[in-house]
Amino acid sequence: MSSSDSSRRSFIKSVGVVAAAATCGAAGAKAQEYKPQEQKKLTQAAARYQDHPNGMDACGTCPYFQFPKSCVLVEGDISPTGWCRMFTSFSPLDRGAHQ
Ligand code: SF4
């Protein structure tokens, strides 16, 4: 092996280390910036919220409702007898358990 082969390998290794460090640094910064708990809720208008039920469906039976008067998805005061287009009767935790 010549000395130029050795120095070329050394150079390639150092470039790889620098590239890996740069990639990890960028990913680390993005992970720190991502704060899902700070995601905004929908406005009541965007969710087409109404302060009365839609037939038998109402916020009080929706899994996104939070007692006494708020919602995980929609901002502002939410009535247990209200309703919006995100209404569901399935629990968000109940995924993939059906056969
Ligand atoms: S119906 Fe809409 S506003 Fe009411 S709890 Fe469910 S997601 Fe929230």
PDB file of C-alpha atoms and ligand atoms in Angstrom:
ATOM      1  CA  MET A   1       0.000   0.000   0.000  1.00  0.00           C
ATOM      2  CA  SER A   2       1.421   3.384  -0.956  1.00  0.00           C
ATOM      3  CA  SER A   3       1.330   6.419   1.282  1.00  0.00           C
ATOM      4  CA  SER A   4      -1.107   8.138  -1.119  1.00  0.00           C
ATOM      5  CA  ASP A   5      -3.595   5.217  -0.640  1.00  0.00           C
ATOM      6  CA  SER A   6      -3.310   5.610   3.092  1.00  0.00           C
ATOM      7  CA  SER A   7      -3.864   9.354   3.019  1.00  0.00           C
ATOM      8  CA  ARG A   8      -6.829   8.901   0.622  1.00  0.00           C
ATOM      9  CA  ARG A   9      -8.453   6.413   3.021  1.00  0.00           C
ATOM     10  CA  SER A  10      -7.830   8.739   5.915  1.00  0.00           C
ATOM     11  CA  PHE A  11      -9.437  11.597   3.971  1.00  0.00           C
ATOM     12  CA  ILE A  12     -12.491   9.502   3.047  1.00  0.00           C
ATOM     13  CA  LYS A  13     -12.950   8.428   6.670  1.00  0.00           C
ATOM     14  CA  SER A  14     -12.776  11.995   7.924  1.00  0.00           C
ATOM     15  CA  VAL A  15     -15.303  13.184   5.305  1.00  0.00           C
ATOM     16  CA  GLY A  16     -17.662  10.416   6.416  1.00  0.00           C
ATOM     17  CA  VAL A  17     -17.357  11.419  10.058  1.00  0.00           C
ATOM     18  CA  VAL A  18     -18.020  15.075   9.252  1.00  0.00           C
ATOM     19  CA  ALA A  19     -21.048  14.172   7.091  1.00  0.00           C
ATOM     20  CA  ALA A  20     -22.479  11.925   9.831  1.00  0.00           C
ATOM     21  CA  ALA A  21     -21.987  14.630  12.456  1.00  0.00           C
ATOM     22  CA  ALA A  22     -23.673  17.220  10.256  1.00  0.00           C
ATOM     23  CA  THR A  23     -26.627  14.900   9.607  1.00  0.00           C
ATOM     24  CA  CYS A  24     -27.088  14.024  13.278  1.00  0.00           C
ATOM     25  CA  GLY A  25     -26.796  17.672  14.275  1.00  0.00           C
ATOM     26  CA  ALA A  26     -29.519  18.688  11.839  1.00  0.00           C
ATOM     27  CA  ALA A  27     -31.825  15.861  12.938  1.00  0.00           C
ATOM     28  CA  GLY A  28     -31.245  16.703  16.592  1.00  0.00           C
ATOM     29  CA  ALA A  29     -32.184  20.332  16.026  1.00  0.00           C
ATOM     30  CA  LYS A  30     -35.386  19.351  14.243  1.00  0.00           C
ATOM     31  CA  ALA A  31     -36.358  16.914  17.009  1.00  0.00           C
ATOM     32  CA  GLN A  32     -35.967  19.669  19.591  1.00  0.00           C
ATOM     33  CA  GLU A  33     -38.089  22.064  17.557  1.00  0.00           C
ATOM     34  CA  TYR A  34     -40.934  19.564  17.146  1.00  0.00           C
ATOM     35  CA  LYS A  35     -43.414  20.010  19.983  1.00  0.00           C
ATOM     36  CA  PRO A  36     -46.658  18.218  19.156  1.00  0.00           C
ATOM     37  CA  GLN A  37     -48.257  19.420  22.385  1.00  0.00           C
ATOM     38  CA  GLU A  38     -48.089  22.953  20.979  1.00  0.00           C
ATOM     39  CA  GLN A  39     -50.112  22.114  17.896  1.00  0.00           C
ATOM     40  CA  LYS A  40     -53.035  24.428  17.535  1.00  0.00           C
ATOM     41  CA  LYS A  41     -56.629  23.345  17.824  1.00  0.00           C
ATOM     42  CA  LEU A  42     -59.155  23.966  15.099  1.00  0.00           C
ATOM     43  CA  THR A  43     -61.343  27.015  15.413  1.00  0.00           C
ATOM     44  CA  GLN A  44     -65.006  26.300  16.075  1.00  0.00           C
ATOM     45  CA  ALA A  45     -65.831  27.700  12.640  1.00  0.00           C
ATOM     46  CA  ALA A  46     -63.304  25.419  10.892  1.00  0.00           C
ATOM     47  CA  ALA A  47     -64.705  22.400  12.734  1.00  0.00           C
ATOM     48  CA  ARG A  48     -68.272  23.524  11.936  1.00  0.00           C
ATOM     49  CA  TYR A  49     -69.016  23.359  15.654  1.00  0.00           C
ATOM     50  CA  GLN A  50     -72.608  23.886  16.719  1.00  0.00           C
ATOM     51  CA  ASP A  51     -73.957  24.256  20.265  1.00  0.00           C
ATOM     52  CA  HIS A  52     -76.632  21.618  19.781  1.00  0.00           C
ATOM     53  CA  PRO A  53     -76.446  17.878  19.013  1.00  0.00           C
ATOM     54  CA  ASN A  54     -76.615  16.305  15.584  1.00  0.00           C
ATOM     55  CA  GLY A  55     -79.330  13.747  16.096  1.00  0.00           C
ATOM     56  CA  MET A  56     -78.086  11.356  18.764  1.00  0.00           C
ATOM     57  CA  ASP A  57     -74.452  12.494  18.368  1.00  0.00           C
ATOM     58  CA  ALA A  58     -73.102  15.021  20.863  1.00  0.00           C
ATOM     59  CA  CYS A  59     -69.747  16.097  22.304  1.00  0.00           C
ATOM     60  CA  GLY A  60     -70.559  14.435  25.627  1.00  0.00           C
ATOM     61  CA  THR A  61     -70.252  11.012  23.960  1.00  0.00           C
ATOM     62  CA  CYS A  62     -67.263  11.898  21.751  1.00  0.00           C
ATOM     63  CA  PRO A  63     -63.853  10.610  22.953  1.00  0.00           C
ATOM     64  CA  TYR A  64     -62.275  14.022  22.209  1.00  0.00           C
ATOM     65  CA  PHE A  65     -64.478  15.789  24.744  1.00  0.00           C
ATOM     66  CA  GLN A  66     -62.753  16.882  27.956  1.00  0.00           C
ATOM     67  CA  PHE A  67     -64.938  17.455  30.967  1.00  0.00           C
ATOM     68  CA  PRO A  68     -66.294  19.973  31.814  1.00  0.00           C
ATOM     69  CA  LYS A  69     -66.236  22.115  28.660  1.00  0.00           C
ATOM     70  CA  SER A  70     -63.334  21.625  26.276  1.00  0.00           C
ATOM     71  CA  CYS A  71     -62.170  19.460  23.415  1.00  0.00           C
ATOM     72  CA  VAL A  72     -58.842  17.987  22.352  1.00  0.00           C
ATOM     73  CA  LEU A  73     -59.361  19.078  18.741  1.00  0.00           C
ATOM     74  CA  VAL A  74     -61.455  22.251  18.850  1.00  0.00           C
ATOM     75  CA  GLU A  75     -60.646  25.466  20.706  1.00  0.00           C
ATOM     76  CA  GLY A  76     -62.879  27.412  23.046  1.00  0.00           C
ATOM     77  CA  ASP A  77     -65.739  26.395  25.290  1.00  0.00           C
ATOM     78  CA  ILE A  78     -67.371  23.185  24.124  1.00  0.00           C
ATOM     79  CA  SER A  79     -70.795  22.137  25.348  1.00  0.00           C
ATOM     80  CA  PRO A  80     -71.391  18.461  26.138  1.00  0.00           C
ATOM     81  CA  THR A  81     -74.538  18.853  24.057  1.00  0.00           C
ATOM     82  CA  GLY A  82     -72.658  20.422  21.110  1.00  0.00           C
ATOM     83  CA  TRP A  83     -71.339  18.695  18.008  1.00  0.00           C
ATOM     84  CA  CYS A  84     -68.805  19.191  15.215  1.00  0.00           C
ATOM     85  CA  ARG A  85     -67.760  17.411  12.026  1.00  0.00           C
ATOM     86  CA  MET A  86     -64.917  15.610  13.834  1.00  0.00           C
ATOM     87  CA  PHE A  87     -67.407  13.742  15.997  1.00  0.00           C
ATOM     88  CA  THR A  88     -66.635  10.056  16.350  1.00  0.00           C
ATOM     89  CA  SER A  89     -67.931   7.248  18.509  1.00  0.00           C
ATOM     90  CA  PHE A  90     -64.627   5.350  18.362  1.00  0.00           C
ATOM     91  CA  SER A  91     -61.932   5.888  20.947  1.00  0.00           C
ATOM     92  CA  PRO A  92     -58.678   7.269  19.483  1.00  0.00           C
ATOM     93  CA  LEU A  93     -56.922   4.530  21.498  1.00  0.00           C
ATOM     94  CA  ASP A  94     -59.031   1.790  19.936  1.00  0.00           C
ATOM     95  CA  ARG A  95     -57.035   1.236  16.751  1.00  0.00           C
ATOM     96  CA  GLY A  96     -56.374  -2.070  15.092  1.00  0.00           C
ATOM     97  CA  ALA A  97     -58.093  -4.119  17.755  1.00  0.00           C
ATOM     98  CA  HIS A  98     -61.039  -5.078  15.582  1.00  0.00           C
ATOM     99  CA  GLN A  99     -61.098  -8.409  13.766  1.00  0.00           C
TER     100      GLN A  99
HETATM  101  S1  SF4 B   1     -67.851  16.471  18.517  1.00  0.00           S
HETATM  102 FE1  SF4 B   1     -66.150  17.797  17.851  1.00  0.00          FE
HETATM  103  S2  SF4 B   1     -66.129  19.491  19.339  1.00  0.00           S
HETATM  104 FE2  SF4 B   1     -67.359  17.854  20.217  1.00  0.00          FE
HETATM  105  S3  SF4 B   1     -65.897  16.732  21.488  1.00  0.00           S
HETATM  106 FE3  SF4 B   1     -65.972  15.671  19.494  1.00  0.00          FE
HETATM  107  S4  SF4 B   1     -64.306  16.588  18.295  1.00  0.00           S
HETATM  108 FE4  SF4 B   1     -64.691  17.953  20.054  1.00  0.00          FE
END
